[in-house]
Amino acid sequence: MIVPIYGYGEPVLRKVCEEITPDYPHLKEIIANMFETMYNAYGLGIAAPQIGLGIRLFVVDTEPLSDDKDLSDEQIEKLKNFKQVFINAKILLEEGDEWPFYEGCLSIPDVREDVYRKERITIEYYDENFNKKIQVLDGMIARVIQHEYDHIEGVLFTDKISMLKKTLIKKKLQNIMDGKTFPDYRMKFANKKGR
């Protein structure tokens, strides 16, 4: 089921999320809803706070990034086949050089800015069957995971940009909070009346 995506200004987006156990109510259904909602909005990942849940859960599917003609066959294959659920994730290590990428977020429509992130991560998490995993990931996959991981820590990509850029996008952020932005997917806006 497609559910509304919580927009910038919703308090749940600033919450450090809580770990869950395998008996968390309706977990399989929540995961399915997250994937469906993410695909409907043409996203690469979505975190539980973005659908109003303060839990340490996010999903990622990097397949849409595999269309990039500048990538090697190996990179395309990796991106095409990376679809995962992350429960109770902890990034153990971020390493390598920081590199910029023009990021956006489903909770902050029509705003994109360069964000610097480390090129490689080591992450520990549970999959949807609560099997514990540790992975080392790099490139775009690592970046997408770092973005979603920030969500479960109460951090948004706009927190990682310069004060000048924050000033320049202030009006856009206010418009999102007020429900004066019109993405082609359902959203819940912080200040919109009658929500």
Short mmCIF file of C-alpha atoms in Angstrom, two decimals:
data_model
loop_
_atom_site.label_atom_id
_atom_site.label_comp_id
_atom_site.label_asym_id
_atom_site.label_seq_id
_atom_site.Cartn_x
_atom_site.Cartn_y
_atom_site.Cartn_z
CA MET A 1 0.00 0.00 0.00
CA ILE A 2 1.28 3.46 -0.90
CA VAL A 3 1.40 5.68 2.18
CA PRO A 4 2.05 9.44 2.48
CA ILE A 5 5.65 10.58 2.76
CA TYR A 6 6.27 12.93 5.69
CA GLY A 7 7.61 16.30 4.54
CA TYR A 8 10.30 18.58 5.91
CA GLY A 9 9.25 20.01 9.27
CA GLU A 10 7.49 16.88 10.55
CA PRO A 11 8.95 16.16 14.04
CA VAL A 12 9.47 12.44 13.35
CA LEU A 13 12.14 13.36 10.78
CA ARG A 14 14.29 14.80 13.59
CA LYS A 15 13.96 11.83 15.91
CA VAL A 16 16.84 9.45 16.67
CA CYS A 17 14.96 6.24 15.97
CA GLU A 18 14.58 3.21 18.22
CA GLU A 19 15.70 -0.35 17.58
CA ILE A 20 13.04 -2.98 16.96
CA THR A 21 12.71 -6.72 17.62
CA PRO A 22 11.60 -9.48 15.22
CA ASP A 23 8.09 -9.37 16.71
CA TYR A 24 7.55 -5.70 15.83
CA PRO A 25 3.87 -5.45 14.75
CA HIS A 26 3.17 -5.78 11.01
CA LEU A 27 6.87 -5.56 10.09
CA LYS A 28 6.57 -7.43 6.76
CA GLU A 29 3.63 -5.22 5.77
CA ILE A 30 5.53 -2.04 6.75
CA ILE A 31 8.53 -3.12 4.63
CA ALA A 32 6.26 -3.90 1.64
CA ASN A 33 4.54 -0.50 2.03
CA MET A 34 7.91 1.24 2.17
CA PHE A 35 9.09 -0.34 -1.08
CA GLU A 36 5.77 0.41 -2.81
CA THR A 37 5.77 4.03 -1.58
CA MET A 38 9.42 4.49 -2.60
CA TYR A 39 8.84 3.08 -6.12
CA ASN A 40 5.72 5.23 -6.55
CA ALA A 41 7.84 8.34 -5.78
CA TYR A 42 10.78 7.16 -7.95
CA GLY A 43 13.09 7.02 -4.94
CA LEU A 44 16.24 4.97 -4.34
CA GLY A 45 15.62 4.54 -0.63
CA ILE A 46 13.17 5.40 2.10
CA ALA A 47 13.46 5.32 5.88
CA ALA A 48 10.74 4.57 8.43
CA PRO A 49 10.61 8.17 9.76
CA GLN A 50 9.62 9.27 6.25
CA ILE A 51 6.39 7.31 6.69
CA GLY A 52 5.92 8.47 10.26
CA LEU A 53 7.58 5.64 12.21
CA GLY A 54 10.42 6.37 14.64
CA ILE A 55 12.11 3.00 14.17
CA ARG A 56 15.55 1.98 12.84
CA LEU A 57 14.41 0.65 9.48
CA PHE A 58 15.15 1.68 5.91
CA VAL A 59 15.02 0.09 2.47
CA VAL A 60 17.19 0.69 -0.59
CA ASP A 61 17.00 -0.26 -4.27
CA THR A 62 19.74 1.28 -6.46
CA GLU A 63 18.56 -0.30 -9.74
CA PRO A 64 17.47 3.07 -11.26
CA LEU A 65 21.09 4.30 -10.97
CA SER A 66 22.28 1.52 -13.29
CA ASP A 67 21.11 3.52 -16.36
CA ASP A 68 24.20 5.77 -16.15
CA LYS A 69 26.18 5.28 -19.39
CA ASP A 70 29.44 6.41 -17.72
CA LEU A 71 29.52 3.37 -15.42
CA SER A 72 31.53 0.19 -15.95
CA ASP A 73 29.68 -3.09 -16.54
CA GLU A 74 30.68 -4.19 -13.03
CA GLN A 75 29.24 -1.01 -11.47
CA ILE A 76 26.02 -1.35 -13.50
CA GLU A 77 25.63 -4.95 -12.36
CA LYS A 78 26.17 -4.02 -8.68
CA LEU A 79 23.60 -1.20 -8.82
CA LYS A 80 21.08 -3.32 -10.73
CA ASN A 81 21.11 -6.03 -8.10
CA PHE A 82 21.23 -4.04 -4.88
CA LYS A 83 17.85 -4.18 -3.15
CA GLN A 84 18.01 -4.53 0.63
CA VAL A 85 16.22 -4.01 3.91
CA PHE A 86 18.22 -2.57 6.82
CA ILE A 87 16.95 -3.07 10.38
CA ASN A 88 18.75 -1.68 13.46
CA ALA A 89 21.63 -0.56 11.25
CA LYS A 90 24.88 0.80 12.66
CA ILE A 91 27.57 2.30 10.45
CA LEU A 92 30.77 0.98 12.00
CA LEU A 93 33.22 2.80 9.74
CA GLU A 94 33.21 5.53 7.09
CA GLU A 95 36.45 5.80 5.14
CA GLY A 96 38.07 7.09 1.99
CA ASP A 97 37.89 10.52 0.44
CA GLU A 98 34.79 12.68 0.72
CA TRP A 99 33.15 13.30 -2.64
CA PRO A 100 30.22 15.50 -3.65
CA PHE A 101 26.96 14.41 -5.25
CA TYR A 102 23.84 16.39 -6.04
CA GLU A 103 21.41 14.81 -3.55
CA GLY A 104 17.68 15.10 -3.12
CA CYS A 105 15.16 13.57 -0.72
CA LEU A 106 11.55 12.40 -1.00
CA SER A 107 10.73 14.37 2.17
CA ILE A 108 12.23 17.54 0.68
CA PRO A 109 10.86 17.67 -2.89
CA ASP A 110 12.32 20.08 -5.46
CA VAL A 111 15.44 20.74 -3.38
CA ARG A 112 18.80 19.33 -4.48
CA GLU A 113 22.27 20.26 -3.26
CA ASP A 114 25.82 18.93 -3.34
CA VAL A 115 26.51 16.81 -0.27
CA TYR A 116 29.96 15.46 0.63
CA ARG A 117 30.14 11.90 1.92
CA LYS A 118 32.89 9.30 2.46
CA GLU A 119 33.30 6.81 -0.38
CA ARG A 120 33.21 3.57 1.66
CA ILE A 121 31.28 2.29 4.67
CA THR A 122 31.17 -0.78 6.87
CA ILE A 123 27.64 -1.37 8.12
CA GLU A 124 26.12 -3.86 10.53
CA TYR A 125 22.38 -4.55 10.31
CA TYR A 126 19.63 -7.17 10.29
CA ASP A 127 17.84 -8.12 7.09
CA GLU A 128 14.06 -8.59 6.85
CA ASN A 129 14.40 -12.11 8.32
CA PHE A 130 16.48 -10.76 11.22
CA ASN A 131 19.70 -12.36 9.98
CA LYS A 132 22.65 -10.27 11.19
CA LYS A 133 24.97 -8.99 8.47
CA ILE A 134 28.10 -6.89 8.14
CA GLN A 135 28.92 -5.42 4.73
CA VAL A 136 31.55 -3.16 3.24
CA LEU A 137 30.02 -1.02 0.49
CA ASP A 138 31.29 1.82 -1.65
CA GLY A 139 30.37 4.34 -4.33
CA MET A 140 26.73 5.19 -5.00
CA ILE A 141 25.44 2.28 -2.90
CA ALA A 142 27.35 3.57 0.13
CA ARG A 143 26.04 7.09 -0.52
CA VAL A 144 22.39 6.01 -0.71
CA ILE A 145 22.80 4.01 2.51
CA GLN A 146 24.48 6.94 4.29
CA HIS A 147 21.58 9.19 3.25
CA GLU A 148 18.96 6.73 4.58
CA TYR A 149 21.02 6.02 7.70
CA ASP A 150 21.04 9.74 8.45
CA HIS A 151 17.22 9.60 8.49
CA ILE A 152 17.18 7.06 11.34
CA GLU A 153 19.59 9.36 13.22
CA GLY A 154 17.29 12.38 12.77
CA VAL A 155 19.58 14.04 10.21
CA LEU A 156 18.55 15.45 6.81
CA PHE A 157 20.80 16.11 3.84
CA THR A 158 20.09 19.84 4.20
CA ASP A 159 21.97 19.69 7.53
CA LYS A 160 25.14 18.91 5.57
CA ILE A 161 25.17 21.96 3.30
CA SER A 162 26.70 25.41 3.84
CA MET A 163 24.92 28.21 5.69
CA LEU A 164 24.75 30.17 2.45
CA LYS A 165 22.97 27.34 0.65
CA LYS A 166 20.63 26.89 3.64
CA THR A 167 19.72 30.57 3.38
CA LEU A 168 19.07 30.23 -0.36
CA ILE A 169 16.66 27.29 0.10
CA LYS A 170 14.89 28.66 3.21
CA LYS A 171 11.76 29.71 1.27
CA LYS A 172 11.51 26.32 -0.47
CA LEU A 173 11.73 24.55 2.88
CA GLN A 174 9.00 26.80 4.31
CA ASN A 175 6.82 26.02 1.27
CA ILE A 176 7.24 22.30 1.93
CA MET A 177 6.20 22.73 5.57
CA ASP A 178 3.17 24.79 4.48
CA GLY A 179 2.10 22.26 1.83
CA LYS A 180 2.78 24.70 -1.01
CA THR A 181 4.79 22.21 -3.03
CA PHE A 182 3.22 19.67 -5.34
CA PRO A 183 5.25 16.50 -5.93
CA ASP A 184 3.55 13.73 -7.91
CA TYR A 185 3.26 11.51 -4.84
CA ARG A 186 1.29 11.73 -1.59
CA MET A 187 2.80 13.78 1.21
CA LYS A 188 1.95 14.79 4.77
CA PHE A 189 2.95 18.40 5.43
CA ALA A 190 3.89 19.80 8.85
CA ASN A 191 1.87 23.03 8.79
CA LYS A 192 -0.89 22.29 6.30
CA LYS A 193 -4.34 22.77 7.77
CA GLY A 194 -6.86 19.94 7.66
CA ARG A 195 -4.22 17.28 7.24
#
